[in-house]
mmCIF file of C-alpha atoms in Angstrom:
data_model
loop_
_atom_site.group_PDB
_atom_site.id
_atom_site.type_symbol
_atom_site.label_atom_id
_atom_site.label_comp_id
_atom_site.label_asym_id
_atom_site.label_seq_id
_atom_site.Cartn_x
_atom_site.Cartn_y
_atom_site.Cartn_z
ATOM 1 C CA MET A 1 11.622 12.020 -35.974
ATOM 2 C CA LEU A 2 12.074 12.165 -32.211
ATOM 3 C CA LYS A 3 13.094 15.597 -30.982
ATOM 4 C CA SER A 4 13.720 16.750 -27.441
ATOM 5 C CA LYS A 5 14.407 19.958 -25.593
ATOM 6 C CA VAL A 6 15.362 20.836 -22.011
ATOM 7 C CA GLY A 7 14.038 23.792 -20.050
ATOM 8 C CA TYR A 8 14.669 24.882 -16.483
ATOM 9 C CA SER A 9 14.245 27.725 -14.046
ATOM 10 C CA THR A 10 15.304 28.868 -10.587
ATOM 11 C CA ASN A 11 12.654 31.591 -10.458
ATOM 12 C CA ILE A 12 11.508 32.036 -6.823
ATOM 13 C CA ASP A 13 7.864 32.346 -8.002
ATOM 14 C CA ASN A 14 6.842 28.711 -8.587
ATOM 15 C CA TYR A 15 4.153 29.489 -11.187
ATOM 16 C CA GLU A 16 6.633 31.605 -13.171
ATOM 17 C CA SER A 17 9.249 28.873 -12.736
ATOM 18 C CA GLY A 18 6.824 26.475 -14.450
ATOM 19 C CA VAL A 19 6.100 28.955 -17.247
ATOM 20 C CA GLU A 20 9.799 29.611 -17.849
ATOM 21 C CA THR A 21 10.680 25.897 -17.714
ATOM 22 C CA ALA A 22 7.921 24.900 -20.136
ATOM 23 C CA THR A 23 8.554 27.787 -22.518
ATOM 24 C CA LYS A 24 12.206 26.774 -22.886
ATOM 25 C CA SER A 25 11.339 23.076 -23.007
ATOM 26 C CA VAL A 26 8.850 23.276 -25.896
ATOM 27 C CA ASP A 27 10.595 25.988 -27.924
ATOM 28 C CA GLY A 28 10.919 24.748 -31.499
ATOM 29 C CA LEU A 29 9.083 21.458 -30.894
ATOM 30 C CA LYS A 30 6.071 20.600 -33.003
ATOM 31 C CA ASN A 31 3.280 18.925 -31.003
ATOM 32 C CA PRO A 32 5.096 18.190 -27.708
ATOM 33 C CA LYS A 33 3.704 14.912 -26.351
ATOM 34 C CA PHE A 34 5.515 14.079 -23.148
ATOM 35 C CA SER A 35 7.653 15.761 -20.497
ATOM 36 C CA PHE A 36 9.831 14.511 -17.663
ATOM 37 C CA LEU A 37 9.619 17.071 -14.833
ATOM 38 C CA TYR A 38 12.068 17.343 -11.935
ATOM 39 C CA THR A 39 11.773 19.893 -9.153
ATOM 40 C CA SER A 40 13.259 20.746 -5.802
ATOM 41 C CA CYS A 41 11.384 19.428 -2.766
ATOM 42 C CA LYS A 42 11.356 23.083 -1.642
ATOM 43 C CA SER A 43 9.262 24.011 -4.688
ATOM 44 C CA ASP A 44 5.463 24.097 -4.821
ATOM 45 C CA THR A 45 4.959 21.453 -7.524
ATOM 46 C CA LYS A 46 1.256 22.279 -7.944
ATOM 47 C CA GLN A 47 2.116 25.874 -8.858
ATOM 48 C CA ILE A 48 4.943 24.754 -11.140
ATOM 49 C CA ILE A 49 2.585 22.372 -12.966
ATOM 50 C CA LYS A 50 -0.041 25.116 -13.220
ATOM 51 C CA GLY A 51 2.581 27.320 -14.889
ATOM 52 C CA ILE A 52 3.653 24.490 -17.207
ATOM 53 C CA LYS A 53 0.051 23.743 -18.203
ATOM 54 C CA SER A 54 -0.419 27.404 -19.166
ATOM 55 C CA VAL A 55 2.221 26.778 -21.864
ATOM 56 C CA THR A 56 1.794 23.144 -22.980
ATOM 57 C CA ASP A 57 -0.632 20.260 -22.632
ATOM 58 C CA SER A 58 2.028 17.547 -22.929
ATOM 59 C CA LYS A 59 1.683 14.655 -20.485
ATOM 60 C CA ILE A 60 3.942 15.048 -17.450
ATOM 61 C CA ILE A 61 5.624 12.617 -15.094
ATOM 62 C CA GLY A 62 8.547 13.120 -12.761
ATOM 63 C CA CYS A 63 9.631 13.653 -9.183
ATOM 64 C CA THR A 64 11.549 15.810 -6.776
ATOM 65 C CA SER A 65 15.320 15.620 -6.901
ATOM 66 C CA SER A 66 17.963 16.009 -4.232
ATOM 67 C CA GLY A 67 20.137 19.086 -4.405
ATOM 68 C CA GLY A 68 19.890 19.892 -8.097
ATOM 69 C CA VAL A 69 19.552 18.653 -11.654
ATOM 70 C CA ILE A 70 21.968 18.336 -14.553
ATOM 71 C CA VAL A 71 21.056 20.163 -17.765
ATOM 72 C CA PRO A 72 23.137 20.814 -20.898
ATOM 73 C CA GLU A 73 24.496 24.036 -19.354
ATOM 74 C CA GLY A 74 25.608 22.289 -16.134
ATOM 75 C CA VAL A 75 24.165 21.712 -12.671
ATOM 76 C CA ILE A 76 21.118 23.754 -11.696
ATOM 77 C CA ARG A 77 20.455 24.272 -8.001
ATOM 78 C CA SER A 78 18.984 26.936 -5.792
ATOM 79 C CA LYS A 79 18.250 27.317 -2.087
ATOM 80 C CA THR A 80 14.762 28.538 -3.000
ATOM 81 C CA GLY A 81 13.950 25.725 -5.459
ATOM 82 C CA PHE A 82 14.146 24.869 -9.143
ATOM 83 C CA SER A 83 12.260 23.148 -11.927
ATOM 84 C CA SER A 84 13.547 21.355 -15.000
ATOM 85 C CA MET A 85 11.854 19.512 -17.816
ATOM 86 C CA LEU A 86 12.814 17.337 -20.779
ATOM 87 C CA THR A 87 10.084 17.391 -23.436
ATOM 88 C CA LEU A 88 9.734 14.876 -26.277
ATOM 89 C CA SER A 89 8.056 15.402 -29.620
ATOM 90 C CA ASP A 90 7.483 12.814 -32.358
ATOM 91 C CA GLU A 91 4.378 12.257 -34.429
ATOM 92 C CA ASN A 92 4.788 8.477 -33.977
ATOM 93 C CA LEU A 93 5.418 8.594 -30.212
ATOM 94 C CA ILE A 94 2.731 6.813 -28.205
ATOM 95 C CA VAL A 95 2.739 7.554 -24.482
ATOM 96 C CA GLY A 96 0.548 6.244 -21.701
ATOM 97 C CA VAL A 97 0.751 7.522 -18.135
ATOM 98 C CA GLY A 98 -0.500 5.890 -14.963
ATOM 99 C CA CYS A 99 -0.213 6.819 -11.314
ATOM 100 C CA HIS A 100 -1.559 5.739 -7.943
ATOM 101 C CA GLU A 101 -1.336 6.818 -4.332
ATOM 102 C CA ALA A 102 0.973 4.756 -2.113
ATOM 103 C CA GLY A 103 -0.680 1.924 -0.250
ATOM 104 C CA THR A 104 -0.122 -1.343 1.557
ATOM 105 C CA ASN A 105 0.403 -3.598 -1.493
ATOM 106 C CA PRO A 106 2.961 -2.131 -3.924
ATOM 107 C CA ARG A 107 2.763 -5.064 -6.350
ATOM 108 C CA GLU A 108 -0.998 -4.610 -6.767
ATOM 109 C CA ILE A 109 -0.483 -0.872 -7.165
ATOM 110 C CA GLY A 110 2.116 -1.615 -9.879
ATOM 111 C CA LYS A 111 -0.482 -3.698 -11.725
ATOM 112 C CA LYS A 112 -3.063 -0.906 -11.497
ATOM 113 C CA VAL A 113 -0.578 1.687 -12.744
ATOM 114 C CA ALA A 114 0.432 -0.520 -15.700
ATOM 115 C CA ILE A 115 -3.191 -1.130 -16.671
ATOM 116 C CA GLN A 116 -3.925 2.596 -16.433
ATOM 117 C CA ALA A 117 -0.890 3.487 -18.583
ATOM 118 C CA VAL A 118 -1.801 0.920 -21.249
ATOM 119 C CA GLN A 119 -5.366 2.265 -21.351
ATOM 120 C CA ASP A 120 -4.088 5.852 -21.517
ATOM 121 C CA ALA A 121 -1.864 4.905 -24.480
ATOM 122 C CA LYS A 122 -4.925 3.445 -26.210
ATOM 123 C CA THR A 123 -3.023 0.338 -27.260
ATOM 124 C CA THR A 124 -2.943 -3.354 -26.451
ATOM 125 C CA ARG A 125 0.746 -3.780 -27.305
ATOM 126 C CA ALA A 126 3.404 -4.004 -24.660
ATOM 127 C CA PRO A 127 5.568 -0.877 -24.685
ATOM 128 C CA ALA A 128 9.073 -0.880 -26.153
ATOM 129 C CA TYR A 129 10.242 0.463 -22.765
ATOM 130 C CA PHE A 130 8.815 2.262 -19.765
ATOM 131 C CA TYR A 131 9.773 4.865 -17.203
ATOM 132 C CA MET A 132 8.909 4.552 -13.547
ATOM 133 C CA VAL A 133 9.553 6.704 -10.540
ATOM 134 C CA SER A 134 8.501 5.772 -7.023
ATOM 135 C CA SER A 135 9.202 6.233 -3.344
ATOM 136 C CA PRO A 136 12.653 4.943 -2.364
ATOM 137 C CA LYS A 137 11.567 1.824 -0.529
ATOM 138 C CA GLU A 138 9.165 -0.073 -2.797
ATOM 139 C CA GLU A 139 10.548 0.137 -6.350
ATOM 140 C CA GLU A 140 11.088 -3.588 -6.832
ATOM 141 C CA ASP A 141 7.538 -4.497 -5.782
ATOM 142 C CA TYR A 142 6.021 -1.873 -8.093
ATOM 143 C CA LEU A 143 8.169 -3.253 -10.921
ATOM 144 C CA LEU A 144 6.926 -6.801 -10.258
ATOM 145 C CA GLY A 145 3.333 -5.600 -10.546
ATOM 146 C CA ILE A 146 4.062 -3.730 -13.769
ATOM 147 C CA GLN A 147 5.815 -6.826 -15.125
ATOM 148 C CA ASP A 148 2.740 -8.918 -14.262
ATOM 149 C CA VAL A 149 0.786 -6.776 -16.769
ATOM 150 C CA ILE A 150 3.212 -5.900 -19.593
ATOM 151 C CA GLY A 151 5.890 -8.587 -19.264
ATOM 152 C CA ARG A 152 9.624 -8.068 -19.044
ATOM 153 C CA VAL A 153 10.253 -4.791 -20.819
ATOM 154 C CA PRO A 154 13.308 -2.510 -20.552
ATOM 155 C CA MET A 155 12.778 0.311 -18.088
ATOM 156 C CA PHE A 156 14.486 3.396 -16.771
ATOM 157 C CA GLY A 157 13.786 5.719 -13.876
ATOM 158 C CA GLY A 158 14.333 5.398 -10.169
ATOM 159 C CA SER A 159 13.416 6.913 -6.856
ATOM 160 C CA ALA A 160 12.155 10.328 -5.934
ATOM 161 C CA ALA A 161 14.462 12.187 -3.589
ATOM 162 C CA ASP A 162 14.646 15.061 -1.163
ATOM 163 C CA ASP A 163 17.570 16.930 0.344
ATOM 164 C CA GLU A 164 17.561 15.323 3.786
ATOM 165 C CA ILE A 165 16.053 11.836 3.149
ATOM 166 C CA ASN A 166 13.100 12.622 5.428
ATOM 167 C CA ASP A 167 10.055 11.679 3.308
ATOM 168 C CA GLU A 168 9.605 15.121 1.713
ATOM 169 C CA TRP A 169 9.959 13.718 -1.829
ATOM 170 C CA LYS A 170 7.100 13.906 -4.293
ATOM 171 C CA ILE A 171 6.022 11.902 -7.331
ATOM 172 C CA ILE A 172 4.646 14.079 -10.134
ATOM 173 C CA SER A 173 2.013 12.919 -12.625
#
């Protein structure tokens, strides 16, 4: 049975923010497999991930968010940064993750990412759905490349963001 849990933190220490976020996010879950991570562009994502990885080895993908995030308790925001994570657990859940640096041909990058995710999932079946996050200007081309590999499959996701729309956003994988 699919179970999920949300964790978050506004701790000013980014490593501790990751620990606190992950601890809340995996509490009560058996064998967490996958987490969606969202942080402030003011946060040090490497330190947050280091803190998360000290708690769980679930696969992670996500991005920076503009201004704040919505969690069950309301909107979380902080001038010094934040982290939030939705973790999924299900013994039958199969997840593959792929990522690639930005480049000059987003469609080809989309193909590479799709191939990498399929290989990471250790399956030859097309996924039931997929999640994608990218820079704000090339989403459609990445999607075309992904579609070239896995076909037309329902997707969700969107663009990374920052507070001032000045290229400070980050993709997390």
